[in-house]
Short mmCIF file of C-alpha atoms and ligand atoms in Angstrom, two decimals:
data_model
loop_
_atom_site.label_atom_id
_atom_site.label_comp_id
_atom_site.label_asym_id
_atom_site.label_seq_id
_atom_site.Cartn_x
_atom_site.Cartn_y
_atom_site.Cartn_z
CA MET A 822 253.50 13.03 72.70
CA ALA A 823 252.60 14.82 69.43
CA ARG A 824 249.32 16.71 69.83
CA THR A 825 246.93 17.88 67.16
CA LEU A 826 244.55 20.69 67.98
CA LEU A 827 241.62 21.05 65.61
CA VAL A 828 239.73 24.34 65.88
CA ASN A 829 236.98 26.21 64.12
CA ALA A 830 235.31 23.07 62.85
CA ARG A 831 231.71 21.81 62.42
CA ILE A 832 232.32 18.35 63.76
CA ALA A 833 230.03 15.49 62.81
CA THR A 834 231.26 13.19 65.54
CA MET A 835 228.97 10.25 64.48
CA ARG A 836 228.79 9.33 68.17
CA GLY A 837 225.86 6.91 68.34
CA GLY A 838 225.66 6.87 64.53
CA ARG A 839 224.19 10.37 64.36
CA TYR A 840 225.40 13.64 62.96
CA SER A 841 225.16 15.34 66.36
CA THR A 842 227.15 18.16 64.85
CA ILE A 843 229.17 20.40 67.14
CA ASP A 844 229.22 23.90 65.62
CA ASP A 845 232.38 25.85 66.29
CA GLY A 846 233.92 22.67 67.70
CA ALA A 847 237.36 21.78 68.74
CA MET A 848 239.15 18.48 69.12
CA ILE A 849 242.40 17.46 70.75
CA ALA A 850 244.28 14.35 69.64
CA GLU A 851 247.31 12.94 71.35
CA GLY A 852 249.42 10.34 69.67
CA GLY A 853 246.72 10.02 66.98
CA VAL A 854 243.96 9.26 69.52
CA VAL A 855 241.11 11.68 70.34
CA SER A 856 241.49 12.89 73.92
CA TRP A 857 238.81 15.62 73.90
CA VAL A 858 236.09 16.88 71.58
CA GLY A 859 233.49 19.56 72.24
CA PRO A 860 232.50 23.18 71.74
CA ARG A 861 235.48 25.45 71.38
CA GLU A 862 234.66 27.58 74.37
CA LEU A 863 234.95 24.47 76.54
CA ALA A 864 238.32 23.41 75.16
CA PRO A 865 240.00 22.27 78.39
CA THR A 866 243.39 23.55 77.38
CA LEU A 867 244.98 26.29 75.37
CA LYS A 868 247.37 25.73 72.56
CA ARG A 869 250.61 24.25 73.76
CA ALA A 870 253.96 24.79 72.21
CA GLY A 871 254.60 22.17 69.62
CA ASP A 872 250.91 21.45 68.87
CA GLU A 873 250.05 20.91 65.30
CA VAL A 874 247.07 23.23 64.77
CA VAL A 875 244.45 22.48 62.14
CA ASP A 876 242.11 25.42 61.52
CA ALA A 877 239.05 24.12 59.67
CA LYS A 878 237.87 27.70 59.02
CA GLY A 879 234.30 26.72 59.79
CA ALA A 880 234.24 23.70 57.49
CA LEU A 881 232.71 20.31 58.19
CA VAL A 882 234.85 17.63 59.78
CA THR A 883 233.94 13.96 59.81
CA PRO A 884 235.70 10.81 60.94
CA GLY A 885 237.99 9.23 58.33
CA LEU A 886 235.82 7.26 55.96
CA ILE A 887 235.92 3.43 55.97
CA ASP A 888 235.42 1.24 52.91
CA CYS A 889 234.57 -2.08 54.61
CA HIS A 890 234.08 -4.33 51.57
CA THR A 891 236.45 -4.28 48.57
CA HIS A 892 238.04 -6.75 46.17
CA LEU A 893 240.67 -4.16 45.33
CA VAL A 894 243.54 -6.48 44.51
CA TYR A 895 243.08 -7.95 41.03
CA ALA A 896 244.67 -7.73 37.59
CA GLY A 897 243.13 -6.95 34.24
CA ASN A 898 239.59 -5.70 33.60
CA ARG A 899 236.18 -6.99 32.59
CA ALA A 900 235.17 -4.44 30.04
CA ARG A 901 234.43 -7.08 27.47
CA GLU A 902 232.04 -8.82 29.80
CA PHE A 903 230.38 -5.47 30.43
CA GLU A 904 229.75 -5.27 26.68
CA MET A 905 228.38 -8.85 26.69
CA ARG A 906 225.97 -7.97 29.48
CA LEU A 907 224.84 -4.90 27.61
CA GLY A 908 224.16 -7.28 24.70
CA GLY A 909 221.85 -9.36 26.85
CA ALA A 910 224.04 -11.99 28.64
CA SER A 911 223.45 -12.22 32.39
CA TYR A 912 226.16 -12.15 35.11
CA GLU A 913 225.34 -15.79 35.89
CA ASP A 914 225.45 -16.84 32.20
CA ILE A 915 228.95 -15.40 31.90
CA ALA A 916 230.09 -17.03 35.12
CA ARG A 917 228.75 -20.43 34.07
CA ALA A 918 230.56 -20.15 30.77
CA GLY A 919 233.83 -19.89 32.64
CA GLY A 920 234.13 -16.10 32.51
CA GLY A 921 233.25 -13.79 35.39
CA ILE A 922 235.33 -14.31 38.50
CA LEU A 923 237.41 -16.92 36.75
CA SER A 924 238.54 -14.57 34.04
CA THR A 925 239.96 -12.28 36.69
CA VAL A 926 241.51 -15.28 38.41
CA LYS A 927 243.45 -16.03 35.21
CA ALA A 928 244.76 -12.48 34.95
CA THR A 929 245.55 -12.29 38.66
CA ARG A 930 247.43 -15.58 38.73
CA ALA A 931 249.56 -14.42 35.82
CA ALA A 932 250.42 -11.08 37.47
CA SER A 933 253.55 -10.57 39.55
CA GLU A 934 253.28 -9.09 43.04
CA ALA A 935 254.84 -5.87 41.75
CA GLN A 936 252.33 -5.58 38.91
CA LEU A 937 249.40 -6.33 41.25
CA ALA A 938 250.68 -3.76 43.73
CA ARG A 939 250.96 -1.16 41.00
CA GLU A 940 247.48 -1.72 39.53
CA SER A 941 245.82 -2.03 42.90
CA GLY A 942 247.79 0.81 44.42
CA SER A 943 246.39 3.28 41.90
CA ARG A 944 242.83 2.16 42.78
CA LEU A 945 243.66 2.52 46.46
CA ASP A 946 245.03 6.04 45.87
CA ALA A 947 241.79 7.01 44.16
CA MET A 948 239.91 5.72 47.22
CA LEU A 949 242.07 7.61 49.63
CA SER A 950 241.66 10.83 47.62
CA GLU A 951 238.02 10.85 48.81
CA GLY A 952 238.80 10.80 52.53
CA VAL A 953 238.98 7.09 53.09
CA THR A 954 241.42 6.12 55.86
CA THR A 955 240.58 2.44 56.46
CA VAL A 956 239.98 -0.14 53.68
CA GLU A 957 239.12 -3.82 53.84
CA ILE A 958 240.61 -5.84 51.00
CA LYS A 959 239.55 -9.39 50.14
CA SER A 960 241.50 -12.08 48.31
CA GLY A 961 239.45 -14.32 46.06
CA TYR A 962 241.09 -13.97 42.64
CA GLY A 963 243.97 -16.39 43.33
CA LEU A 964 241.99 -19.49 44.34
CA ASP A 965 245.04 -21.61 45.17
CA VAL A 966 247.31 -21.41 48.18
CA GLU A 967 250.15 -19.60 46.41
CA ASN A 968 248.06 -17.00 44.64
CA GLU A 969 245.64 -16.31 47.48
CA LEU A 970 248.57 -15.68 49.84
CA LYS A 971 250.20 -13.55 47.09
CA CYS A 972 247.08 -11.35 46.93
CA LEU A 973 246.88 -11.01 50.73
CA ARG A 974 250.56 -10.05 50.90
CA VAL A 975 250.03 -7.42 48.18
CA ALA A 976 246.98 -6.09 50.05
CA ARG A 977 248.89 -5.76 53.30
CA GLY A 978 251.90 -4.22 51.50
CA LEU A 979 249.73 -1.47 50.02
CA ALA A 980 249.57 0.21 53.45
CA GLU A 981 253.28 0.95 53.29
CA GLY A 982 253.96 4.59 52.58
CA ARG A 983 250.27 5.44 52.69
CA LYS A 984 248.20 6.87 55.49
CA VAL A 985 245.72 4.07 55.63
CA THR A 986 244.82 1.01 57.66
CA ILE A 987 244.28 -2.07 55.50
CA THR A 988 242.43 -5.04 56.89
CA THR A 989 242.50 -8.24 54.94
CA THR A 990 239.88 -10.94 54.41
CA LEU A 991 240.53 -14.33 52.95
CA LEU A 992 237.88 -15.13 50.33
CA GLY A 993 239.22 -18.45 49.16
CA ALA A 994 235.61 -19.63 48.77
CA HIS A 995 234.81 -17.11 46.02
CA ALA A 996 234.55 -19.50 43.08
CA VAL A 997 235.64 -23.04 42.26
CA PRO A 998 238.93 -22.76 40.31
CA PRO A 999 239.23 -24.52 36.92
CA GLU A 1000 241.50 -27.31 38.25
CA PHE A 1001 238.71 -28.29 40.73
CA LYS A 1002 235.86 -28.07 38.18
CA GLY A 1003 233.04 -30.41 39.29
CA ARG A 1004 234.83 -31.02 42.65
CA ALA A 1005 233.67 -28.09 44.73
CA ASP A 1006 233.82 -30.09 48.00
CA ASP A 1007 237.45 -31.01 47.36
CA TYR A 1008 238.24 -27.35 46.78
CA VAL A 1009 236.51 -26.46 50.04
CA SER A 1010 238.78 -29.00 51.77
CA LEU A 1011 241.77 -27.18 50.33
CA VAL A 1012 240.44 -23.87 51.62
CA CYS A 1013 239.76 -25.32 55.07
CA GLU A 1014 242.81 -27.52 55.50
CA GLU A 1015 245.54 -25.52 53.76
CA LEU A 1016 244.55 -22.06 52.84
CA ILE A 1017 242.91 -20.86 56.05
CA PRO A 1018 245.60 -22.43 58.29
CA GLN A 1019 248.45 -20.99 56.22
CA ALA A 1020 246.94 -17.55 55.99
CA ALA A 1021 246.27 -17.57 59.71
CA LYS A 1022 249.78 -18.76 60.55
CA ALA A 1023 251.35 -16.09 58.37
CA GLY A 1024 249.16 -13.39 59.96
CA LEU A 1025 247.87 -12.43 56.50
CA ALA A 1026 244.11 -12.49 57.21
CA ASP A 1027 241.95 -10.75 59.74
CA ALA A 1028 238.74 -12.44 58.65
CA VAL A 1029 237.35 -15.11 56.32
CA ASP A 1030 234.54 -14.59 53.81
CA ALA A 1031 232.65 -16.86 51.39
CA PHE A 1032 230.37 -16.37 48.39
CA CYS A 1033 227.23 -18.33 49.44
CA GLU A 1034 225.23 -18.49 46.20
CA GLY A 1035 224.00 -20.82 43.46
CA ILE A 1036 227.05 -19.89 41.35
CA GLY A 1037 229.28 -19.86 44.51
CA PHE A 1038 229.20 -22.18 47.49
CA SER A 1039 226.28 -23.92 49.26
CA PRO A 1040 225.35 -23.15 52.84
CA GLN A 1041 226.81 -26.55 53.81
CA GLN A 1042 230.12 -25.69 52.19
CA THR A 1043 230.04 -22.26 53.76
CA ARG A 1044 229.61 -23.86 57.19
CA ARG A 1045 232.79 -25.87 56.64
CA VAL A 1046 234.66 -22.70 55.77
CA PHE A 1047 233.34 -20.92 58.82
CA ASP A 1048 234.16 -23.83 61.09
CA ALA A 1049 237.76 -23.69 59.85
CA ALA A 1050 237.89 -19.90 60.34
CA ARG A 1051 236.66 -20.34 63.84
CA THR A 1052 239.22 -23.00 64.61
CA HIS A 1053 241.93 -20.54 63.56
CA GLY A 1054 240.49 -17.63 65.50
CA LEU A 1055 239.49 -15.56 62.45
CA LYS A 1056 236.42 -13.38 62.26
CA VAL A 1057 233.84 -14.29 59.63
CA LYS A 1058 231.82 -12.27 57.03
CA LEU A 1059 229.58 -13.48 54.27
CA HIS A 1060 228.51 -12.58 50.73
CA ALA A 1061 224.90 -13.44 51.54
CA ASP A 1062 221.63 -13.50 49.55
CA GLN A 1063 222.97 -11.36 46.69
CA LEU A 1064 221.34 -13.12 43.75
CA SER A 1065 219.00 -15.53 45.54
CA ASN A 1066 217.84 -16.33 49.05
CA LEU A 1067 219.94 -19.25 50.38
CA HIS A 1068 219.35 -17.88 53.92
CA GLY A 1069 222.89 -16.63 54.07
CA ALA A 1070 221.98 -13.85 56.48
CA ALA A 1071 220.70 -16.38 59.04
CA LEU A 1072 223.80 -18.53 58.52
CA ALA A 1073 226.10 -15.54 59.05
CA ALA A 1074 224.18 -14.66 62.23
CA GLU A 1075 224.46 -18.19 63.50
CA TYR A 1076 228.24 -17.87 63.30
CA HIS A 1077 228.20 -14.40 64.86
CA ALA A 1078 229.69 -12.96 61.64
CA VAL A 1079 230.86 -9.36 62.00
CA SER A 1080 228.92 -8.64 58.83
CA ALA A 1081 226.62 -10.08 56.23
CA ASP A 1082 226.99 -8.35 52.90
CA HIS A 1083 224.74 -7.63 49.84
CA LEU A 1084 221.43 -9.02 51.31
CA GLU A 1085 219.20 -8.10 48.33
CA HIS A 1086 217.18 -11.35 48.77
CA THR A 1087 217.24 -11.56 52.57
CA ASP A 1088 213.80 -12.15 54.14
CA LEU A 1089 212.41 -10.82 57.42
CA ALA A 1090 213.47 -13.90 59.31
CA GLY A 1091 217.03 -13.32 58.12
CA VAL A 1092 216.85 -9.63 59.22
CA LYS A 1093 215.65 -10.66 62.68
CA ARG A 1094 218.55 -13.12 62.99
CA LEU A 1095 221.02 -10.39 62.10
CA ALA A 1096 219.50 -8.13 64.71
CA ALA A 1097 219.68 -10.76 67.41
CA ALA A 1098 223.32 -11.60 66.59
CA GLY A 1099 224.48 -7.98 66.33
CA THR A 1100 225.75 -8.70 62.80
CA VAL A 1101 226.19 -5.58 60.59
CA ALA A 1102 224.37 -5.45 57.27
CA VAL A 1103 226.82 -4.24 54.61
CA LEU A 1104 224.88 -2.80 51.61
CA LEU A 1105 226.60 -2.57 48.26
CA PRO A 1106 224.62 -0.31 45.95
CA GLY A 1107 227.42 -0.21 43.33
CA ALA A 1108 226.87 -3.89 42.52
CA PHE A 1109 223.11 -3.49 42.52
CA TYR A 1110 223.49 -0.62 40.08
CA PHE A 1111 226.07 -2.20 37.78
CA LEU A 1112 224.13 -5.52 37.54
CA ARG A 1113 220.89 -3.52 37.00
CA GLU A 1114 219.26 -5.52 39.82
CA SER A 1115 215.66 -4.72 40.73
CA LYS A 1116 215.30 -6.27 44.14
CA VAL A 1117 216.61 -3.89 46.80
CA PRO A 1118 217.86 -5.08 50.19
CA PRO A 1119 215.23 -5.02 52.99
CA VAL A 1120 216.25 -1.56 54.23
CA VAL A 1121 212.93 -0.79 55.93
CA ALA A 1122 213.08 -4.03 57.90
CA LEU A 1123 216.80 -3.63 58.74
CA ARG A 1124 216.04 -0.15 60.05
CA ALA A 1125 212.99 -1.27 62.02
CA GLU A 1126 214.86 -4.17 63.63
CA GLY A 1127 217.82 -1.96 64.52
CA VAL A 1128 220.41 -3.75 62.39
CA PRO A 1129 223.43 -1.40 61.83
CA MET A 1130 223.77 -0.70 58.10
CA ALA A 1131 227.19 -0.10 56.63
CA ILE A 1132 227.80 0.70 52.94
CA ALA A 1133 230.83 -0.02 50.85
CA THR A 1134 232.07 0.22 47.24
CA ASP A 1135 232.53 -3.55 46.70
CA CYS A 1136 235.29 -2.35 44.39
CA ASN A 1137 235.78 -5.31 41.95
CA PRO A 1138 236.09 -5.74 38.20
CA GLY A 1139 232.92 -7.79 37.67
CA THR A 1140 230.06 -6.22 39.60
CA SER A 1141 231.25 -2.88 40.88
CA PRO A 1142 234.24 -1.28 39.15
CA SER A 1143 234.26 1.73 41.41
CA THR A 1144 236.67 3.32 43.91
CA SER A 1145 234.28 6.01 44.97
CA ILE A 1146 232.91 5.85 48.51
CA LEU A 1147 231.21 9.22 48.08
CA ASN A 1148 229.33 8.10 45.00
CA THR A 1149 228.44 4.92 46.89
CA MET A 1150 226.87 7.06 49.61
CA ASN A 1151 224.79 8.87 46.98
CA MET A 1152 223.68 5.50 45.47
CA ALA A 1153 222.78 4.14 48.91
CA CYS A 1154 220.35 7.07 49.20
CA THR A 1155 218.98 7.22 45.63
CA LEU A 1156 218.74 3.44 45.07
CA PHE A 1157 218.22 2.01 48.58
CA ARG A 1158 216.53 5.04 50.18
CA LEU A 1159 218.97 5.43 53.06
CA THR A 1160 218.96 8.88 54.60
CA PRO A 1161 222.17 10.91 54.17
CA GLU A 1162 222.71 10.56 57.90
CA GLU A 1163 222.49 6.75 57.57
CA ALA A 1164 224.85 6.87 54.59
CA LEU A 1165 227.46 8.71 56.62
CA ALA A 1166 227.03 6.37 59.61
CA GLY A 1167 227.37 3.57 57.05
CA VAL A 1168 230.86 4.64 56.02
CA THR A 1169 232.04 5.53 59.48
CA MET A 1170 230.90 3.89 62.72
CA HIS A 1171 228.90 0.97 61.24
CA ALA A 1172 231.64 0.26 58.72
CA ALA A 1173 234.14 0.05 61.62
CA ARG A 1174 231.88 -2.43 63.34
CA ALA A 1175 231.56 -4.48 60.09
CA LEU A 1176 235.33 -4.97 60.43
CA GLY A 1177 235.23 -5.70 64.10
CA LEU A 1178 237.13 -2.50 64.82
CA GLN A 1179 236.12 -0.66 67.96
CA ASP A 1180 238.80 1.98 67.81
CA ARG A 1181 237.46 4.14 64.97
CA GLY A 1182 234.43 5.38 63.08
CA ALA A 1183 233.46 8.22 65.43
CA LEU A 1184 235.28 11.20 66.80
CA GLU A 1185 235.12 10.76 70.55
CA PRO A 1186 237.68 10.24 73.30
CA GLY A 1187 239.59 6.99 72.93
CA LYS A 1188 238.98 6.60 69.19
CA ARG A 1189 241.54 7.12 66.44
CA ALA A 1190 241.77 10.71 65.35
CA ASP A 1191 241.64 10.01 61.61
CA PHE A 1192 239.49 12.84 60.27
CA VAL A 1193 238.55 14.68 57.08
CA VAL A 1194 237.93 18.35 56.46
CA TRP A 1195 235.30 18.95 53.78
CA ASP A 1196 234.37 21.85 51.56
CA ALA A 1197 230.85 21.58 53.02
CA THR A 1198 228.93 22.72 56.01
CA ASP A 1199 226.02 20.27 56.19
CA PRO A 1200 226.92 16.53 56.42
CA ALA A 1201 224.06 15.75 54.03
CA GLU A 1202 226.08 17.39 51.29
CA LEU A 1203 228.46 14.45 51.19
CA ALA A 1204 225.66 12.10 50.03
CA TRP A 1205 223.94 14.74 47.94
CA THR A 1206 226.58 15.02 45.20
CA ILE A 1207 226.85 12.25 42.60
CA ALA A 1208 230.53 12.82 41.82
CA GLY A 1209 233.28 15.39 41.82
CA ARG A 1210 233.83 16.11 45.51
CA LYS A 1211 237.26 15.95 47.12
CA PRO A 1212 238.12 16.66 50.76
CA LEU A 1213 240.04 19.82 51.67
CA SER A 1214 242.37 17.71 53.80
CA VAL A 1215 242.69 14.34 55.34
CA ILE A 1216 244.47 13.82 58.67
CA ALA A 1217 245.29 10.19 59.20
CA ARG A 1218 248.16 8.15 60.44
CA PRO A 1219 249.48 4.82 59.17
CA ARG A 1220 248.26 1.70 60.85
CA GLY A 1221 249.47 1.89 64.43
O1 NIG B 235 230.92 -8.89 45.60
N1 NIG B 235 229.68 -11.79 44.48
C1 NIG B 235 230.82 -12.11 44.43
N2 NIG B 235 231.89 -11.34 44.44
C2 NIG B 235 231.96 -10.05 43.90
C3 NIG B 235 231.99 -10.09 42.42
C4 NIG B 235 233.25 -10.63 41.96
C5 NIG B 235 233.45 -10.62 40.48
O2 NIG B 235 232.49 -10.69 39.71
O3 NIG B 235 234.64 -10.55 40.10
C6 NIG B 235 230.83 -9.16 44.48
O4 NIG B 235 229.87 -8.76 43.77
FE1 FE B 236 231.90 -8.43 47.20
#
């Protein structure tokens, strides 16, 4: 089996969510899986003929980064709405006037699979250029069976020819499409009775998400979506408490969601429910920044209650047009007051858990050996810079 021998590295294993850096560390990977990691002098074996040797020359090595919440597959842009918001309109005003998510739905429905793959592929390449090796991609800009499945197929197809694992999440309950205007419950029936079963049958979705919000879906409608997901054996995640507190965090916990995302308006009771359920809090500082929100997620309470915090770009045209996981780490620290160590754990091991993936996110025996070599020595440097950093090299394998 092909072996990779990493030597001369400062390895931030992220075991237990901590830096626990091994200076002058070594790592052995066999068939893309870590078989040993530790100080070089304890390396249990010498180089074998045929080993691929990676000499990090003293540089920092981290696990491959994981962007666990993106809406990467869409067509068009929302620059005009950005201008409208700068002129005083709110995100909700624009959504209620038929813009917002629905304007991207229009562009996405009109786009061919090839066009979508091209536009989304260049965003994905930008992500990967920063050391990302696993990306979650949601649908949610198709909003009918044909177009939602089209977006999920495009998302899955993006992994071809790239060294990345793509996981897909069906976000049919993102907005009520124009043809169901005023009939949200009927649209939820379509999501539950046609979309979820078809996506599950075609193996196109790993999880199901919903936008539980005043301008999205009610907690009752979200329950219906989650019940259907459960029936079809799909994991659940939730856009919860982003713009108001509909107690989405508690609802996500009740359904043992792998993650509850956004959480700006979550209260202490919601945080305690997440902790009890083991649901990961996914924080999205890009959306907070871009919408110029003022209410930060309850980070102090999440930390105190031991809720794992992941962070992600939320890459989407309306609230977070960003492909930069590194800049997101910086924003998580500057805007939400995470420590740089928490930020790195948030894009490695906690992000893996937010996707229900146990096989990655830390460099320890048994985990995938996707790793990144950085032009840095201290892990805190990754969150310190605002922009402009690129890895020296990324060692990852296609989804196995
Ligand atoms: O995560 N909140 C809902 N969904 C996206 C925004 C989508 C859009 O505006 O296009 C989000 O912020
Ligand atoms: Fe989102």
